[in-house]
């Protein structure tokens, strides 16, 4: 079995936190550069599969319903050879971590200013229980994310089973890290020590139930050239399918 974990490519939210307020977290699109990153990730997966001694079965794909992950999934499918993709599934269990009252507010000073009591309570929880268990007000802790990703893992194992099956999972930094933690039975300490994968990075989990599984960074996405930092920063696509939020 081989599972390719792909984080979405660079989104408008990665270069400007204002994009979360403009579009809403679930509707933030990739940048043009992010779509290029996602295409390169797909080519990396295609090259790996092409180099296998035996023909790989068609890959099943699961993806988060957020716009940036859907666009990343589209780019990966575009980059894979015709006939390489099997069933494609959207799964809400792969969505981004819910930050509750702090959704669309990623600056800690602004969080404290807008919700001082809730922020102080969250700070106490992080100090007393640890970041993994502390829930943002009305949101999810990392432990909550890990629990729902474990439920998603049951779906993957049921659908692709054992043997030489291949899956591609397109998610977010925390959800992908939670998947790796659950699949490889890593500890909470491992989760807290590890970093989120970069935009459009591909982690390969491969092995068998009898011999065990391991994870490697298969593809590291290219960063922007500082000399071209202003290029390809616009939203991917000539027209967004979902209009930005207005008012309120």
CSV table of C-alpha atoms in Angstrom, one decimal:
chain,number,residue,atom,x,y,z
A,1,UNK,CA,0.0,0.0,0.0
A,2,UNK,CA,1.2,3.5,-0.7
A,3,UNK,CA,-0.5,6.7,0.3
A,4,UNK,CA,0.6,10.1,-1.0
A,5,UNK,CA,-0.3,12.9,1.5
A,6,UNK,CA,-0.4,16.3,-0.4
A,7,UNK,CA,-0.9,19.6,1.3
A,8,UNK,CA,-2.7,22.2,-0.8
A,9,UNK,CA,-0.6,24.6,-2.9
A,10,UNK,CA,0.0,28.2,-1.9
A,11,UNK,CA,-3.2,30.0,-1.4
A,12,UNK,CA,-4.1,33.7,-1.1
A,13,UNK,CA,-4.3,33.1,2.6
A,14,UNK,CA,-0.7,32.1,2.7
A,15,UNK,CA,0.4,35.4,1.4
A,16,UNK,CA,-2.2,37.6,3.0
A,17,UNK,CA,-4.3,36.8,6.0
A,18,UNK,CA,-6.9,39.3,4.7
A,19,UNK,CA,-7.9,36.7,2.2
A,20,UNK,CA,-9.6,34.7,5.0
A,21,UNK,CA,-11.8,37.7,5.8
A,22,UNK,CA,-12.5,38.4,2.2
A,23,UNK,CA,-13.5,34.9,1.1
A,24,UNK,CA,-14.0,32.9,4.2
A,25,UNK,CA,-11.6,30.2,5.1
A,26,UNK,CA,-13.3,27.5,3.1
A,27,UNK,CA,-13.4,29.6,-0.1
A,28,UNK,CA,-9.8,30.9,-0.2
A,29,UNK,CA,-8.4,30.0,-3.6
A,30,UNK,CA,-4.9,29.0,-4.7
A,31,UNK,CA,-2.6,31.6,-6.1
A,32,UNK,CA,-1.4,31.1,-9.6
A,33,UNK,CA,1.9,30.0,-8.1
A,34,UNK,CA,0.1,27.6,-5.8
A,35,UNK,CA,-1.5,25.9,-8.8
A,36,UNK,CA,1.9,25.6,-10.5
A,37,UNK,CA,3.2,24.0,-7.2
A,38,UNK,CA,0.3,21.6,-7.3
A,39,UNK,CA,1.0,20.6,-10.9
A,40,UNK,CA,4.6,19.9,-9.9
A,41,UNK,CA,3.4,17.7,-7.0
A,42,UNK,CA,1.3,15.7,-9.4
A,43,UNK,CA,4.2,15.3,-11.7
A,44,UNK,CA,6.3,14.1,-8.8
A,45,UNK,CA,3.7,11.4,-7.9
A,46,UNK,CA,3.4,10.4,-11.6
A,47,UNK,CA,7.2,10.0,-11.9
A,48,UNK,CA,7.3,7.9,-8.8
A,49,UNK,CA,4.5,5.6,-10.0
A,50,UNK,CA,6.1,5.3,-13.4
A,51,UNK,CA,9.4,4.1,-11.9
A,52,UNK,CA,7.8,1.2,-10.0
A,53,UNK,CA,8.8,-2.3,-11.3
A,54,UNK,CA,5.1,-3.3,-11.5
A,55,UNK,CA,2.3,-1.2,-12.9
A,56,UNK,CA,0.6,0.6,-10.0
A,57,UNK,CA,-3.2,0.2,-9.7
A,58,UNK,CA,-5.3,3.3,-10.4
A,59,UNK,CA,-5.0,5.7,-7.5
A,60,UNK,CA,-8.1,6.6,-5.4
A,61,UNK,CA,-8.2,10.3,-4.4
A,62,UNK,CA,-9.7,11.9,-1.3
A,63,UNK,CA,-9.7,15.6,-0.8
A,64,UNK,CA,-10.9,18.2,1.6
A,65,UNK,CA,-14.0,20.2,0.4
A,66,UNK,CA,-12.2,23.6,0.8
A,67,UNK,CA,-11.6,25.4,-2.5
A,68,UNK,CA,-7.8,25.4,-2.2
A,69,UNK,CA,-7.7,21.7,-1.8
A,70,UNK,CA,-10.2,21.1,-4.6
A,71,UNK,CA,-8.0,23.2,-6.9
A,72,UNK,CA,-4.9,21.3,-5.8
A,73,UNK,CA,-6.7,18.0,-6.5
A,74,UNK,CA,-7.6,19.2,-10.0
A,75,UNK,CA,-4.0,20.1,-10.7
A,76,UNK,CA,-2.8,16.7,-9.5
A,77,UNK,CA,-5.3,14.9,-11.8
A,78,UNK,CA,-4.2,17.1,-14.7
A,79,UNK,CA,-0.6,16.1,-14.1
A,80,UNK,CA,-1.2,12.3,-13.8
A,81,UNK,CA,-1.3,10.1,-16.9
A,82,UNK,CA,-4.7,9.3,-18.4
A,83,UNK,CA,-6.1,6.2,-16.7
A,84,UNK,CA,-4.0,6.6,-13.6
A,85,UNK,CA,-6.9,7.9,-11.4
A,86,UNK,CA,-9.6,5.7,-10.0
A,87,UNK,CA,-12.4,6.9,-7.8
A,88,UNK,CA,-12.4,10.5,-6.5
A,89,UNK,CA,-14.0,11.3,-3.2
A,90,UNK,CA,-14.6,14.6,-1.3
A,91,UNK,CA,-14.6,14.0,2.5
A,92,UNK,CA,-15.5,16.7,5.0
A,93,UNK,CA,-13.4,15.0,7.7
A,94,UNK,CA,-10.3,16.3,5.9
A,95,UNK,CA,-11.3,19.9,6.3
A,96,UNK,CA,-9.1,22.5,8.0
A,97,UNK,CA,-8.9,22.8,11.8
A,98,UNK,CA,-11.9,24.9,13.1
A,99,UNK,CA,-10.6,27.8,15.1
A,100,UNK,CA,-14.0,28.9,16.4
A,101,UNK,CA,-14.1,32.5,17.4
A,102,UNK,CA,-10.6,32.9,16.1
A,103,UNK,CA,-11.5,31.8,12.5
A,104,UNK,CA,-10.1,34.2,10.0
A,105,UNK,CA,-8.2,36.0,12.8
A,106,UNK,CA,-4.6,34.6,12.8
A,107,UNK,CA,-2.9,37.5,14.5
A,108,UNK,CA,-2.6,36.8,18.3
A,109,UNK,CA,-2.7,40.4,19.2
A,110,UNK,CA,-6.0,40.9,17.3
A,111,UNK,CA,-7.4,37.7,18.9
A,112,UNK,CA,-6.7,39.1,22.3
A,113,UNK,CA,-8.1,42.5,21.5
A,114,UNK,CA,-11.4,41.2,20.0
A,115,UNK,CA,-12.0,38.4,22.5
A,116,UNK,CA,-9.9,39.2,25.7
A,117,UNK,CA,-11.6,36.8,28.1
A,118,UNK,CA,-11.8,33.9,25.6
A,119,UNK,CA,-8.1,34.5,24.6
A,120,UNK,CA,-6.9,34.4,28.2
A,121,UNK,CA,-8.9,31.2,28.9
A,122,UNK,CA,-7.3,29.6,25.8
A,123,UNK,CA,-3.9,30.7,26.9
A,124,UNK,CA,-4.5,29.0,30.3
A,125,UNK,CA,-5.6,25.8,28.6
A,126,UNK,CA,-2.5,25.8,26.4
A,127,UNK,CA,-0.3,26.3,29.5
A,128,UNK,CA,-2.1,23.7,31.7
A,129,UNK,CA,-3.1,21.0,29.2
A,130,UNK,CA,-0.7,21.6,26.2
A,131,UNK,CA,-1.4,22.9,22.7
A,132,UNK,CA,-2.5,19.5,21.5
A,133,UNK,CA,-5.5,19.4,23.8
A,134,UNK,CA,-6.5,23.1,24.2
A,135,UNK,CA,-9.5,24.1,22.2
A,136,UNK,CA,-9.8,27.6,20.8
A,137,UNK,CA,-13.2,29.1,22.0
A,138,UNK,CA,-16.0,27.3,20.1
A,139,UNK,CA,-13.4,25.6,18.0
A,140,UNK,CA,-11.3,22.4,17.7
A,141,UNK,CA,-8.2,21.3,19.4
A,142,UNK,CA,-5.5,19.4,17.5
A,143,UNK,CA,-6.7,16.4,19.5
A,144,UNK,CA,-10.2,16.9,18.0
A,145,UNK,CA,-8.7,17.0,14.5
A,146,UNK,CA,-6.7,13.9,15.2
A,147,UNK,CA,-9.9,12.1,16.3
A,148,UNK,CA,-11.9,12.9,13.2
A,149,UNK,CA,-8.9,12.1,10.9
A,150,UNK,CA,-8.7,8.7,12.7
A,151,UNK,CA,-12.4,8.2,11.6
A,152,UNK,CA,-11.4,9.1,8.1
A,153,UNK,CA,-8.6,6.6,8.2
A,154,UNK,CA,-11.1,3.9,8.8
A,155,UNK,CA,-12.8,4.9,5.5
A,156,UNK,CA,-9.5,4.7,3.6
A,157,UNK,CA,-8.6,1.3,5.0
A,158,UNK,CA,-12.1,0.0,4.3
A,159,UNK,CA,-12.0,1.2,0.7
A,160,UNK,CA,-8.5,0.4,-0.5
A,161,UNK,CA,-7.8,-2.5,1.8
A,162,UNK,CA,-4.5,-4.3,1.9
A,163,UNK,CA,-2.1,-5.3,-0.9
A,164,UNK,CA,-0.6,-2.9,-3.5
A,165,UNK,CA,-3.3,-0.2,-3.4
A,166,UNK,CA,-2.6,3.4,-4.0
A,167,UNK,CA,-4.3,6.5,-2.6
A,168,UNK,CA,-3.7,10.2,-2.9
A,169,UNK,CA,-5.0,12.4,0.0
A,170,UNK,CA,-5.2,16.2,-0.5
A,171,UNK,CA,-5.6,18.0,2.8
A,172,UNK,CA,-4.2,20.7,5.0
A,173,UNK,CA,-1.2,21.0,7.2
A,174,UNK,CA,-2.7,19.9,10.5
A,175,UNK,CA,-5.0,17.2,9.0
A,176,UNK,CA,-2.2,15.7,7.0
A,177,UNK,CA,0.1,15.6,10.0
A,178,UNK,CA,-2.8,14.1,12.1
A,179,UNK,CA,-3.2,11.4,9.4
A,180,UNK,CA,0.5,10.5,9.5
A,181,UNK,CA,0.3,10.4,13.3
A,182,UNK,CA,-2.6,8.1,13.3
A,183,UNK,CA,-1.5,5.8,10.5
A,184,UNK,CA,2.0,5.3,11.9
A,185,UNK,CA,0.9,5.3,15.6
A,186,UNK,CA,3.1,8.3,16.5
A,187,UNK,CA,2.8,9.9,19.9
A,188,UNK,CA,1.4,13.3,20.9
A,189,UNK,CA,5.0,14.3,21.5
A,190,UNK,CA,5.8,13.5,17.9
A,191,UNK,CA,2.9,15.7,16.7
A,192,UNK,CA,4.0,18.6,18.8
A,193,UNK,CA,7.7,18.3,17.7
A,194,UNK,CA,6.8,18.0,14.0
A,195,UNK,CA,6.0,20.9,11.6
A,196,UNK,CA,3.2,21.1,9.1
A,197,UNK,CA,4.3,20.2,5.6
A,198,UNK,CA,4.9,23.0,3.2
A,199,UNK,CA,2.4,24.0,0.5
A,200,UNK,CA,2.2,21.3,-2.1
A,201,UNK,CA,4.7,19.0,-0.3
A,202,UNK,CA,4.1,15.3,-0.9
A,203,UNK,CA,4.7,12.8,1.9
A,204,UNK,CA,4.7,9.2,0.9
A,205,UNK,CA,3.6,6.5,3.4
A,206,UNK,CA,4.4,3.1,2.0
A,207,UNK,CA,4.7,-0.5,3.2
A,208,UNK,CA,2.7,-3.6,4.2
A,209,UNK,CA,0.8,-4.6,7.2
A,210,UNK,CA,3.3,-7.5,7.8
A,211,UNK,CA,6.5,-5.5,7.3
A,212,UNK,CA,5.3,-2.2,8.6
A,213,UNK,CA,5.0,1.3,7.1
A,214,UNK,CA,7.3,4.3,6.9
A,215,UNK,CA,6.9,7.9,5.8
A,216,UNK,CA,9.3,9.9,3.6
A,217,UNK,CA,9.2,13.4,2.0
A,218,UNK,CA,8.7,12.4,-1.6
A,219,UNK,CA,8.4,15.9,-3.1
A,220,UNK,CA,9.4,19.3,-1.7
A,221,UNK,CA,7.7,22.2,-3.5
A,222,UNK,CA,9.7,25.0,-4.9
A,223,UNK,CA,9.6,28.3,-3.0
A,224,UNK,CA,9.2,31.6,-4.8
A,225,UNK,CA,12.3,33.2,-6.2
A,226,UNK,CA,12.7,36.5,-4.2
A,227,UNK,CA,13.4,38.3,-7.4
A,228,UNK,CA,10.0,37.2,-8.7
A,229,UNK,CA,8.1,37.7,-5.5
A,230,UNK,CA,5.4,39.8,-7.1
A,231,UNK,CA,4.7,37.3,-9.9
A,232,UNK,CA,1.8,34.8,-9.9
A,233,UNK,CA,0.3,36.2,-6.7
A,234,UNK,CA,-3.2,36.6,-8.1
A,235,UNK,CA,-6.0,34.1,-7.5
A,236,UNK,CA,-5.8,31.0,-9.7
A,237,UNK,CA,-8.3,31.0,-12.6
A,238,UNK,CA,-9.8,33.9,-14.6
A,239,UNK,CA,-13.0,33.8,-12.5
A,240,UNK,CA,-13.7,32.3,-9.1
A,241,UNK,CA,-16.7,30.0,-8.9
A,242,UNK,CA,-17.6,31.3,-5.5
A,243,UNK,CA,-17.9,35.1,-5.0
A,244,UNK,CA,-16.0,36.7,-2.1
A,245,UNK,CA,-18.0,37.7,1.0
A,246,UNK,CA,-19.5,41.1,1.1
A,247,UNK,CA,-20.8,43.3,3.9
A,248,UNK,CA,-20.9,42.3,7.6
